[in-house]
Coordinates of C-alpha atoms and ligand atoms in Angstrom, one line a residue:
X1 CA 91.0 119.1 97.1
X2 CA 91.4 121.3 93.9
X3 CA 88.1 120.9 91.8
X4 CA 88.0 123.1 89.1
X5 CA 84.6 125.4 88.9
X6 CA 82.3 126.3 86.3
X7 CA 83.3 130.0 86.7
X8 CA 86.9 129.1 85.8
X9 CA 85.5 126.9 82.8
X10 CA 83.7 130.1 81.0
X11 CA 87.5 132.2 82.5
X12 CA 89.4 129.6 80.5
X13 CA 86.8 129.6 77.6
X14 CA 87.0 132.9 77.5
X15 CA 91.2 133.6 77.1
X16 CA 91.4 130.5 74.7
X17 CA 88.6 132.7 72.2
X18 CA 91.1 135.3 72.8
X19 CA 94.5 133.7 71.9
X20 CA 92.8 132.1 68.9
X21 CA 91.8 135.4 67.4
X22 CA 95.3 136.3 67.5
X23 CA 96.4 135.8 64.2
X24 CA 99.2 137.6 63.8
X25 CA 101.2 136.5 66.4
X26 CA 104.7 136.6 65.6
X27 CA 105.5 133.7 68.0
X28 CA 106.1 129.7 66.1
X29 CA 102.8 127.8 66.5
X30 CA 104.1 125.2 69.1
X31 CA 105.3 128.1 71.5
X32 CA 101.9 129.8 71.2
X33 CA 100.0 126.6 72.0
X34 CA 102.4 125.9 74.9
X35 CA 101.1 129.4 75.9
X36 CA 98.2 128.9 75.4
X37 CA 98.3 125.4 77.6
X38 CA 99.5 126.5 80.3
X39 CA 96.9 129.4 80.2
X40 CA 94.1 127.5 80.3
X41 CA 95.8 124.6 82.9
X42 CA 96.6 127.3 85.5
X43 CA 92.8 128.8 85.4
X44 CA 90.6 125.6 84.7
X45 CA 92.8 123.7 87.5
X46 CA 93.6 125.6 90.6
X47 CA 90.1 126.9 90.9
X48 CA 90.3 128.7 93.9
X49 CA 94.0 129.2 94.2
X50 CA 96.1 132.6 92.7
X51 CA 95.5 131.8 88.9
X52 CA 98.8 132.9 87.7
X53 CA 101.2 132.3 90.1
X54 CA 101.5 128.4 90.3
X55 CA 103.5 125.8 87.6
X56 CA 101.6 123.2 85.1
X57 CA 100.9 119.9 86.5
X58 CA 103.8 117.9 86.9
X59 CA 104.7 114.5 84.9
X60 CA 104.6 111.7 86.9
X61 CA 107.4 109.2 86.1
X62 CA 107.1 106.1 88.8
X63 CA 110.6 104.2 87.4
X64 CA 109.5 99.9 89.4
X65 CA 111.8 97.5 89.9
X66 CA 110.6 94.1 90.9
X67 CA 111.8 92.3 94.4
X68 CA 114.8 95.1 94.7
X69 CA 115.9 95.5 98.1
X70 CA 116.4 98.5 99.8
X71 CA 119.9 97.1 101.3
X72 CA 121.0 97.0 97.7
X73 CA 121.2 100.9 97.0
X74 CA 124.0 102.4 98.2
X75 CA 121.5 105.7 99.1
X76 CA 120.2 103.6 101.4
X77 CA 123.4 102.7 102.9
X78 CA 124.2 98.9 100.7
X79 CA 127.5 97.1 101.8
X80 CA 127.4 95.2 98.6
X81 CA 126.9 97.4 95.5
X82 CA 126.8 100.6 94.1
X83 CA 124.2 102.4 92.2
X84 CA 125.4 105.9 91.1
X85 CA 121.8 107.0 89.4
X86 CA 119.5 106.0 92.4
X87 CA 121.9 107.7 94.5
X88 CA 121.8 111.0 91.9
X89 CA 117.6 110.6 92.3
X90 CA 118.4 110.5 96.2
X91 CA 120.9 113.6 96.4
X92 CA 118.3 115.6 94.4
X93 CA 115.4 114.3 96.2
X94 CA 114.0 112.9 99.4
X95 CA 115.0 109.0 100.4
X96 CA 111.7 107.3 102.5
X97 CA 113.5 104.9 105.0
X98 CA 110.2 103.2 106.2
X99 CA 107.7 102.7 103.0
X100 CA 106.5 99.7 103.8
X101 CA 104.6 97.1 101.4
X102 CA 100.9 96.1 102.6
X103 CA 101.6 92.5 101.3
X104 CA 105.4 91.4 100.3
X105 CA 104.6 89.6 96.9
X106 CA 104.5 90.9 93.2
X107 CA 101.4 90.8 92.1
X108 CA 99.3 92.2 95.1
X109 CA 101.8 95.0 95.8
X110 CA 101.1 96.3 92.0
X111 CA 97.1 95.7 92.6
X112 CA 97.6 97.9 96.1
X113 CA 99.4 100.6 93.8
X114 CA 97.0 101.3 91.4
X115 CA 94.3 101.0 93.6
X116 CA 95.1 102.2 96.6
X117 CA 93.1 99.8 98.5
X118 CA 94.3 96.8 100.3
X119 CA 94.2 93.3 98.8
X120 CA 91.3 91.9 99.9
X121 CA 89.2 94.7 98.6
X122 CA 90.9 95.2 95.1
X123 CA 90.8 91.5 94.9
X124 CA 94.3 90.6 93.9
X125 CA 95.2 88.7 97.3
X126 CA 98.2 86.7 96.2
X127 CA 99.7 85.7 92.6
X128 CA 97.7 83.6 90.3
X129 CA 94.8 86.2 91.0
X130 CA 93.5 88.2 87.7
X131 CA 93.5 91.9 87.8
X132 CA 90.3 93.1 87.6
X133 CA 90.7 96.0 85.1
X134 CA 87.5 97.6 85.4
X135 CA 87.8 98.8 88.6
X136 CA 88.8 102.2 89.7
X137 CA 92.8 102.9 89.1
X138 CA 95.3 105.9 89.5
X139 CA 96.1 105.6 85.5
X140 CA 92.0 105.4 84.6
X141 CA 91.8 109.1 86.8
X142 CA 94.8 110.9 85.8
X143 CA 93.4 110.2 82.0
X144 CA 90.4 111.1 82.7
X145 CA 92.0 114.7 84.2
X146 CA 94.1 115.0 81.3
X147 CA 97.2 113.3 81.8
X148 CA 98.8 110.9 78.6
X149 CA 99.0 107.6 80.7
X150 CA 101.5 105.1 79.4
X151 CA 103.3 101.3 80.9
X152 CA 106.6 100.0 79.4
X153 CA 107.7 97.0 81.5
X154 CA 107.0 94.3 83.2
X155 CA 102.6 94.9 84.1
X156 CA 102.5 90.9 85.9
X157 CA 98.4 91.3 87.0
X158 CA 97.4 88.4 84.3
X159 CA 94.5 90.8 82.4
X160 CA 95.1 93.4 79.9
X161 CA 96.1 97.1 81.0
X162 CA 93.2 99.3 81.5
X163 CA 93.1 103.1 81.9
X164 CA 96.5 103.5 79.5
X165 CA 97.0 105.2 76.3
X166 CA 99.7 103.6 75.2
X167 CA 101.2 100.2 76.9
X168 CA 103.6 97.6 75.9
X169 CA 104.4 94.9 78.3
X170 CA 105.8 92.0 79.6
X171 CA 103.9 88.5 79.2
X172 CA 103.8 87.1 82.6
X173 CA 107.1 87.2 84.3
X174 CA 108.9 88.1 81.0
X175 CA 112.1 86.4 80.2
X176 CA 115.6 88.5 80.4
X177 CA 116.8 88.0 77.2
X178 CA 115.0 88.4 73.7
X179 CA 111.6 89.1 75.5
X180 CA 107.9 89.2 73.8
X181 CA 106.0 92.2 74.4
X182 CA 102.2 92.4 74.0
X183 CA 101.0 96.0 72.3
X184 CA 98.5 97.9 70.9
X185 CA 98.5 98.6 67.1
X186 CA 95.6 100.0 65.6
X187 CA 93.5 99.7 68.1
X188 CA 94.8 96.1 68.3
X189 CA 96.7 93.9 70.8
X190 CA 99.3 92.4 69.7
X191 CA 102.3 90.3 70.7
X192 CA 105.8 91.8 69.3
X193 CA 109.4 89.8 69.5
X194 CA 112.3 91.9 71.2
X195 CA 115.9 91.2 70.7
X196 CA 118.5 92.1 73.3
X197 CA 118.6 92.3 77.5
X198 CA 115.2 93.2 78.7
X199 CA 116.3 95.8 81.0
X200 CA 117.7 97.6 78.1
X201 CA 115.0 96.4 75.9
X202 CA 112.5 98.1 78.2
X203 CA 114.6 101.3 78.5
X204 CA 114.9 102.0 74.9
X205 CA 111.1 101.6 74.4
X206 CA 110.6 104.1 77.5
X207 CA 112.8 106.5 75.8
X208 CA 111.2 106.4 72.5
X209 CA 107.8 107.0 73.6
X210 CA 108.8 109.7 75.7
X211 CA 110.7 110.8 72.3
X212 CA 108.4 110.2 70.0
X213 CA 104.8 109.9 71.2
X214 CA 104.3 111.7 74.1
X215 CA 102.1 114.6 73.4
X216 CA 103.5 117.9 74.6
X217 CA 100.5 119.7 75.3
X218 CA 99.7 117.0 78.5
X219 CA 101.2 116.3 81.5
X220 CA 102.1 112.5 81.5
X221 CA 102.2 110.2 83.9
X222 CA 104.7 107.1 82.6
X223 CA 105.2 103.4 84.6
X224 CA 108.8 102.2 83.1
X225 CA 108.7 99.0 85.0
X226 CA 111.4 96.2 84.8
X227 CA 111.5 92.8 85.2
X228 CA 115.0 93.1 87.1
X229 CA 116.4 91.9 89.6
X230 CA 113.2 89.2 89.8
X231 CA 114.6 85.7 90.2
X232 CA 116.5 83.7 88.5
X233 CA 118.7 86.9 88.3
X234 CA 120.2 86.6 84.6
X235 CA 122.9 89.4 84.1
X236 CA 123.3 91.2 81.0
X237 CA 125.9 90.8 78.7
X238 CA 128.1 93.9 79.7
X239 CA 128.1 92.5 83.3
X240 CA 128.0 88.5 83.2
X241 CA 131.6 89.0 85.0
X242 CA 131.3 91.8 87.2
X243 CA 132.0 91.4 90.9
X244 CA 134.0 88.1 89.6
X245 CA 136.9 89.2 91.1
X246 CA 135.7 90.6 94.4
X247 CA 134.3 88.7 97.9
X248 CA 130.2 90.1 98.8
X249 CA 130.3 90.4 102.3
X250 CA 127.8 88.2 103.8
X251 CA 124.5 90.0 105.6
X252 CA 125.0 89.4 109.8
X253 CA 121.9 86.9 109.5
X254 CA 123.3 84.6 106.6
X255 CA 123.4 81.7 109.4
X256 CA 120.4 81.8 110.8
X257 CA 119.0 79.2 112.8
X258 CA 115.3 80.3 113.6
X259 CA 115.4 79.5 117.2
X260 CA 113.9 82.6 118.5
X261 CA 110.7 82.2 116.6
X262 CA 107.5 80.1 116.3
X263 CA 107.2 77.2 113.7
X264 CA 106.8 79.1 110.5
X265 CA 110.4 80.8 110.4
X266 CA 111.3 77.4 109.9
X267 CA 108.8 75.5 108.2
X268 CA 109.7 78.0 104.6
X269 CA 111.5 76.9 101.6
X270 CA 113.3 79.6 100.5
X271 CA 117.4 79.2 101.8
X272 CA 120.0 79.1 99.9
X273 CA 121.5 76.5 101.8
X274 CA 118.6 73.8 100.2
X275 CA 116.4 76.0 97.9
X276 CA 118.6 77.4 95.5
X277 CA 118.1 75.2 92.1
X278 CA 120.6 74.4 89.5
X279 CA 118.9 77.0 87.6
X280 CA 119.1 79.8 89.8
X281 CA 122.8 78.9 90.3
X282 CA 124.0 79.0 86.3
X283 CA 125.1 75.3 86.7
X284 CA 122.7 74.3 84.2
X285 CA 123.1 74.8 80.3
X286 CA 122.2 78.4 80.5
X287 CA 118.6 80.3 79.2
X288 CA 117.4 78.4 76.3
X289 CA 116.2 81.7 74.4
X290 CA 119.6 82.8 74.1
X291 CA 120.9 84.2 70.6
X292 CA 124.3 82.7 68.6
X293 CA 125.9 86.3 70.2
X294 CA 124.4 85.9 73.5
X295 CA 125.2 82.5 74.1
X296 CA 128.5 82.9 73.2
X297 CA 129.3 85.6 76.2
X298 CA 126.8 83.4 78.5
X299 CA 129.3 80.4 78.5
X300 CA 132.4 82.7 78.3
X301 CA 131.3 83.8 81.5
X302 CA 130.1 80.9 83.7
X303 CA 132.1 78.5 81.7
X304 CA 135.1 78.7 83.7
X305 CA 133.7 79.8 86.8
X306 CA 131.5 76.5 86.9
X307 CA 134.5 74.3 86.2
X308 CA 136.4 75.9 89.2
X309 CA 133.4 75.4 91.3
X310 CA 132.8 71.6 90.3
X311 CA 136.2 71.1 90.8
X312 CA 136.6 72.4 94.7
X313 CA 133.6 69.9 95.3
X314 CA 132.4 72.3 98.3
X315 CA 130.5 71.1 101.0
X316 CA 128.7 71.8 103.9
X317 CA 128.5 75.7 105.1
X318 CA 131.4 76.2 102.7
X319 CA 128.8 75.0 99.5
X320 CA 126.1 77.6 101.4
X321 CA 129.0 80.3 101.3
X322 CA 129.8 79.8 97.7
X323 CA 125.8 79.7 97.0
X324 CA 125.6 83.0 99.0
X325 CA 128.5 84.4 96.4
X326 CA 126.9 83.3 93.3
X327 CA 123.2 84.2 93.9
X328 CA 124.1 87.7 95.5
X329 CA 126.7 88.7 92.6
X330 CA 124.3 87.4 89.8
X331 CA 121.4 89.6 91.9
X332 CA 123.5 92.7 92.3
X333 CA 124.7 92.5 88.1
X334 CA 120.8 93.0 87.2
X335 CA 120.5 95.8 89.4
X336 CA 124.0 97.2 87.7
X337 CA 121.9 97.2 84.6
X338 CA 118.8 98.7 86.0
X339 CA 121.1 101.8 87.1
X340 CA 122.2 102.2 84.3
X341 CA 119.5 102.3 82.4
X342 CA 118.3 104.9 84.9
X343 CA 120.6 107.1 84.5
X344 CA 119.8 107.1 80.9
X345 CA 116.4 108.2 81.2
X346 CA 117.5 111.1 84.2
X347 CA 120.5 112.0 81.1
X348 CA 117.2 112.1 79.2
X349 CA 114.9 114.2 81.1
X350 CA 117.9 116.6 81.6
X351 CA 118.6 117.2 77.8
X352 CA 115.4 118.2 77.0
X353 CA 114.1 120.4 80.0
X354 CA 111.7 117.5 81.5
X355 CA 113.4 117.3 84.9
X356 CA 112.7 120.5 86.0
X357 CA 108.4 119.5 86.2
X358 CA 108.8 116.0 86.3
X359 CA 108.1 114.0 89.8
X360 CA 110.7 110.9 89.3
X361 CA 110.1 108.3 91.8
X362 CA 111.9 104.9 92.2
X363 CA 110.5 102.0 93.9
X364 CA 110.5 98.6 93.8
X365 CA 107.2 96.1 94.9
X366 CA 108.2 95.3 97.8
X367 CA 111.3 94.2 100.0
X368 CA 113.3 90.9 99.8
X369 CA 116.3 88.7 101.2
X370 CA 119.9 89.0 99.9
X371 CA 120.8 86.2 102.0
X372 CA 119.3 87.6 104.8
X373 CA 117.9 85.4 107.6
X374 CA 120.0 82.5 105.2
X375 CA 117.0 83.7 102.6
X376 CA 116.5 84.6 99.1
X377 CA 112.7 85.7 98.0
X378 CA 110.0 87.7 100.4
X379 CA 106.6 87.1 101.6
X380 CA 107.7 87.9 105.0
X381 CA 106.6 91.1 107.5
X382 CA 110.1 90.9 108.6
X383 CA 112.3 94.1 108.0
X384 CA 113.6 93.5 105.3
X385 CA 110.7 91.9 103.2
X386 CA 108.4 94.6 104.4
X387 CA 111.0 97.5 103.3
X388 CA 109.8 99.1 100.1
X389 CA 112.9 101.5 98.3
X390 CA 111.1 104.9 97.7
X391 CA 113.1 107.7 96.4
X392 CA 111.4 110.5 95.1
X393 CA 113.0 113.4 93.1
X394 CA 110.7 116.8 92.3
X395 CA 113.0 120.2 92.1
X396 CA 110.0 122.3 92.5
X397 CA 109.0 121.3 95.7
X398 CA 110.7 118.4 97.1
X399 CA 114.8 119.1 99.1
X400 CA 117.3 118.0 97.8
X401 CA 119.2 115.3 100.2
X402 CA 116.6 114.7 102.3
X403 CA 115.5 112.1 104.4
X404 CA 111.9 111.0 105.5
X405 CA 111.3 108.6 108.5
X406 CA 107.4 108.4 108.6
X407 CA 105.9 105.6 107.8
X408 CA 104.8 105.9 104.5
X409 CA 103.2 102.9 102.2
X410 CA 102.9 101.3 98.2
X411 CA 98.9 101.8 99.7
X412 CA 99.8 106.0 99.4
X413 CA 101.3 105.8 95.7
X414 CA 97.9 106.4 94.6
X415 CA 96.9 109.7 96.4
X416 CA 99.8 110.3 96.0
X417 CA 100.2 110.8 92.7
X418 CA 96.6 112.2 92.2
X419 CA 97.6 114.8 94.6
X420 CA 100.1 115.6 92.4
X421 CA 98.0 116.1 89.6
X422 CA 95.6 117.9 91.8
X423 CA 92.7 115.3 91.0
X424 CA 90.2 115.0 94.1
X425 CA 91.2 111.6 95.8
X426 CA 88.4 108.9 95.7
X427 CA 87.1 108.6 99.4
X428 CA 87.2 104.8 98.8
X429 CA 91.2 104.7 98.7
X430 CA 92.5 103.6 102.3
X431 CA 96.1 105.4 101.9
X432 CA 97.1 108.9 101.9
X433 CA 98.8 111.6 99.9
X434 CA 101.7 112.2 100.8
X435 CA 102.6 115.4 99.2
X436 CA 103.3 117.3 102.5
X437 CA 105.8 114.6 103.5
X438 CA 107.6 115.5 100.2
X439 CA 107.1 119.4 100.9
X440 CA 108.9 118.8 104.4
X441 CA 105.3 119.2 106.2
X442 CA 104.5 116.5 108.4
X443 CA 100.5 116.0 108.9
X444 CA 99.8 115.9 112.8
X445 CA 97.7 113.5 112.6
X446 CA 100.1 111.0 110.0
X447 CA 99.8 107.8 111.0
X448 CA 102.0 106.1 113.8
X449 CA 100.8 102.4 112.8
X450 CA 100.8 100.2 109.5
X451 CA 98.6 97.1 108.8
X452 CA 100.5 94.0 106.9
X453 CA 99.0 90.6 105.2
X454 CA 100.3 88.0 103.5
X455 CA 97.7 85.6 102.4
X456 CA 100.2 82.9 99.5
X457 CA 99.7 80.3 101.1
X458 CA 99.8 77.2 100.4
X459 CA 102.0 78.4 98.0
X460 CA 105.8 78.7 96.6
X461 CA 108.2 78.4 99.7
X462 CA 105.6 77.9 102.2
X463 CA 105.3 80.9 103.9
X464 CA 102.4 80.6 106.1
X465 CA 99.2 83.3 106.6
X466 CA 100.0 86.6 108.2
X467 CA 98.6 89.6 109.7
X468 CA 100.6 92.2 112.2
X469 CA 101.1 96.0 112.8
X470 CA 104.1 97.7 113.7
X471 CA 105.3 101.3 114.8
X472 CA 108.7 101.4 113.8
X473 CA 109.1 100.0 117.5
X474 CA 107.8 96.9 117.9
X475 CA 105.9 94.4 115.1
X476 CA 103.1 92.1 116.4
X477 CA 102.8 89.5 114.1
X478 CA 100.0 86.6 114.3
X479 CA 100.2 83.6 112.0
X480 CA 96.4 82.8 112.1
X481 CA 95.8 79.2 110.9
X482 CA 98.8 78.0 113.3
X483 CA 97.3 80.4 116.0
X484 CA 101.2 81.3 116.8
X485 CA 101.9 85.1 117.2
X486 CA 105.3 87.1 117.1
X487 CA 106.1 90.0 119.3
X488 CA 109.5 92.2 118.2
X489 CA 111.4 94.8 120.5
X490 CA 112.7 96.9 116.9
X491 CA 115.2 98.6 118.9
X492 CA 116.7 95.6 121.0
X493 CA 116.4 93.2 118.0
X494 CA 116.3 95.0 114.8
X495 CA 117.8 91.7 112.9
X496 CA 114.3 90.5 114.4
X497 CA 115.9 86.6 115.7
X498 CA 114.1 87.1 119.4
X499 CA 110.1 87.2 120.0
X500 CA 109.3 88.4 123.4
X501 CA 106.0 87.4 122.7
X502 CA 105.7 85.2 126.0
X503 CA 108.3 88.1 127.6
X504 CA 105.8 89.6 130.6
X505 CA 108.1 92.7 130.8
X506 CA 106.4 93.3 127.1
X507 CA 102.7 93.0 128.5
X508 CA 101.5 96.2 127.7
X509 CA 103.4 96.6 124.6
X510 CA 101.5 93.5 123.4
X511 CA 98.4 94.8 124.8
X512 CA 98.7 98.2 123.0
X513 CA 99.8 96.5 119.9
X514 CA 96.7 94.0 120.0
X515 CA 94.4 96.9 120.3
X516 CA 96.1 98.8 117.2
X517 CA 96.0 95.9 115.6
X518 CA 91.7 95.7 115.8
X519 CA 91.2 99.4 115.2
X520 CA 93.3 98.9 112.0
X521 CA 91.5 95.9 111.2
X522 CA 88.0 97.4 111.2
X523 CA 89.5 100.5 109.8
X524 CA 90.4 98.6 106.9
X525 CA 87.1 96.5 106.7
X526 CA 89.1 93.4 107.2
X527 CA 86.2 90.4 107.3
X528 CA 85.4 89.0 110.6
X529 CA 86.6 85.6 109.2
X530 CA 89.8 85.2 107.2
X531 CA 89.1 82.9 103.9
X532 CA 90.1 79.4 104.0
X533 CA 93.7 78.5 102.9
X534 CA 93.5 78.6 99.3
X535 CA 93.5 74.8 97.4
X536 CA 97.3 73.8 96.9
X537 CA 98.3 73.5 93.1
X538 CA 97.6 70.1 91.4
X539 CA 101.1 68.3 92.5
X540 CA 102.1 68.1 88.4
X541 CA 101.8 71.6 87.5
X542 CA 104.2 73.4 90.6
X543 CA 106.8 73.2 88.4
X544 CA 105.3 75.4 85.7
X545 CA 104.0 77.8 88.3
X546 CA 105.4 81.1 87.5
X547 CA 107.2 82.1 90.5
X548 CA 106.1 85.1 92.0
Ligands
LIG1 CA1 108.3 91.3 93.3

């Protein structure tokens, strides 16, 4: 790793005595001191390296969605939407097509990131955990290396942001209209009221900290983080009709019947043929936090459309079809407005030079199920649960309209970006940079194997315990308080509906997958014992439980 070197200190000491004493300069104050930054950057950091020949540290923007699915980009190939600024991030960058999340659920997949340690040793293991803030985080050592650290968005790890200069956040989940934000002011925290749709609420805040308190003599590194497309999927106002006049073609999957698998794949709670409440269907009154305005266009838009659907009183698969249409089109309008707002931010970083240094990466925590499997929600290690999007855009080092097939992880975002910043990554983080991926160099020794567990459960829609590995080939899965294990053939069965797990023509695939599987394990310092199913919520409360 780049350290930087006490010789390089008194070098840098040295040249920023010198530009002081100058003057006279006839060069504006704010061009000298940019000078004079990038000076003193390029000799105190790339101790070692040619001193003059590289670029200043990049910014780091990590733009985080929350349960977006990689099917539902059309970079990565969607047959139900269209999402022009992802795909301008992916024809100017490099498009990951197997980042895959360590544990499919909210909370934990942000714990992973900032950590970059699996669950059980950052200590978030499902949702309803509390973030410990003190421990060590990619924000707390990018600040301490000189980077402005900021968080607009949706944060959803219970304590208060730690290792930020500035952050302004989501409570909990967040609503989608009108949403309070907790801040600091004056060295305060406090909670502010927001008027308008969250995803543009969030945006405009991004924007006017990169406008107005960023601080141009550091890199930053900014998490603009929305709330969108997380259940119950409430369009904004400029898209409560869209798609209203077109037919979402239904994934291959929708009519799942779960034969091929053991007990769990149908022991869930999570279909939209029985799971879907009123709620999440707009055939209730509507959000309550609505304003006069808002409400107005709310029950212009669903108004009609509910009376034509109590009116066909649907049935049977044909009820599950029109479910399928409502939840997917309501899904896909949030993610209209997340676009949007992206491209608002590139537009942004384009005016104003920023692009050109500035590493933009879009993700989302973790996978989930447009009606895949006859599913809505996660959890799963199935494909496309386990699917993380990850596009990453950096003109000075990354090709433009690329593609990336390794096997890349939400456990790597933190070396990741402290690679980027040229910070020496903490031997304690169990992922890996990967920096040469995005330079087109492929490690020998990258890994050909990722570990996976789910631990929620009991929990919201009952999705048992689970631990696997796959290769990209085959996924060994074992549900370990049923004792039930699932083998895939990838290749054979990439919709995943068939385990040959009893199949003796997969013998030594199983075998070679068990093994991987234990050598990841103690790699990982997985305990000998897995902890006891966590105590199920008091019956009363599961309603209030914030879904995850
Ligand atoms: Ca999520």
């Amino acid at each position: 790793m780049r350290e930087s070197k006490p010789l390089f200190h008194l070098l840098s000491a040295t040249i920023v005595m010198k530009l002081k004493s100058n003057t006279h300069s006839a060069e504006p104050p704010v061009k000298r001191r940019s000078y004079l930054f990038t000076v003193i950057l390029t000799v105190v950091y790339l101790g070692g390296e040619p001193i003059f020949s590289e670029a200043p540290r990049p910014n780091i923007l990590f733009v985080f969605t929350d349960d977006h699915a990689a099917h539902a980009i059309s970079a990565y190939g969607s047959k139900v939407n269209k999402t022009p600024n992802m795909d301008r991030l992916a024809n100017e960058g490099m498009l990951f097509r197997n980042c895959y999340v360590t544990n499919s659920i909210c909370g934990p997949s942000r714990a992973v990131i900032l950590t970059g340690k699996h669950s059980h040793l950052n200590g978030f293991i499902h949702n309803g955990n509390t973030f410990n803030g003190e421990q060590q985080t990619f924000p707390k050592l990018l600040r301490n290396a000189g980077y402005q650290t900021a968080i607009v968005g949706k944060w959803h790890l219970g304590s208060t942001p730690t290792g930020f200069d500035y952050f302004d956040v989501l409570i909990g989940q967040g609503p989608y209209y009108n949403p309070p934000m907790k801040t600091i002011v004056d060295g305060k925290v406090v909670v502010q009221k927001n008027t308008g749709y969250t995803t543009d609420v969030i945006t405009d805040k991004t924007l006017a900290w990169l406008k107005d308190q960023r601080d141009p003599n550091k890199p930053f590194m900014l998490m603009y983080q929305h709330k969108a497309p997380h259940r119950n999927w409430q369009p904004g106002p400029q898209y409560l009709t869209l798609f209203d006049d077109v037919t979402i073609p239904e994934p291959a999957t929708l009519w799942d019947d779960y034969k091929g698998r053991t007990s769990s794949a149908s022991e869930q709670a999570m279909t939209i043929r029985n799971h879907l409440s009123p709620n999440d269907l707009k055939l209730n009154a509507g959000p309550g936090n609505l304003t006069p305005e808002q409400k107005k266009l709310w029950d212009a838009a669903y108004g009609p459309k509910n009376k034509a659907f109590q009116e066909a009183k649907l049935e049977g698969d044909d009820l599950v079809r029109w479910k399928y249409q409502r939840y997917a089109k309501d899904y896909l309008r949030c993610i209209q407005s997340v676009d949007d707002n992206l491209g608002r931010v590139l537009d942004y970083l384009d005016e104003t030079g920023l692009s050109k240094n500035t590493v933009v990466i879009y993700s989302s925590d973790q996978g989930w199920y447009l009606g895949d499997h006859g599913w809505y929600d996660k959890r799963w290690m199935y494909q496309e649960s386990l699917i993380m999007p990850l596009i990453i855009r950096w003109p000075q080092a990354v090709k433009p309209g690329s593609v990336n097939e390794s096997i890349v992880s939400n456990l790597d975002f933190a070396e990741t970006f402290l690679d980027l910043a040229g910070v020496e990554i903490p031997s304690d983080m169990q992922g890996r940079s990967i920096v040469p991926l995005m330079k087109g160099q492929k490690p020998a020794d990258w890994r050909e194997s990722f570990y996976y567990h789910y631990y929620e459960f009991p929990g919201a829609h009952n999705v048992n315990r689970h631990y696997g590995v796959t290769n990209g080939k085959h996924k060994l899965i074992n549900f370990y308080h049923k004792k039930e294990w699932e083998l895939f053939d990838l290749s054979k069965d990439p919709n995943e509906l068939m385990s040959v797990y009893a199949n003796p023509e997969y013998a030594e695939v199983k075998k070679s997958l068990e093994t991987e599987l234990a050598r990841l394990r103690k790699q990982f310092q997985l305990p000998e014992d897995e902890p006891a199913p966590r105590k199920p919520p008091p019956a009363k409360q599961e309603k209030k439980k914030p879904e995850a």
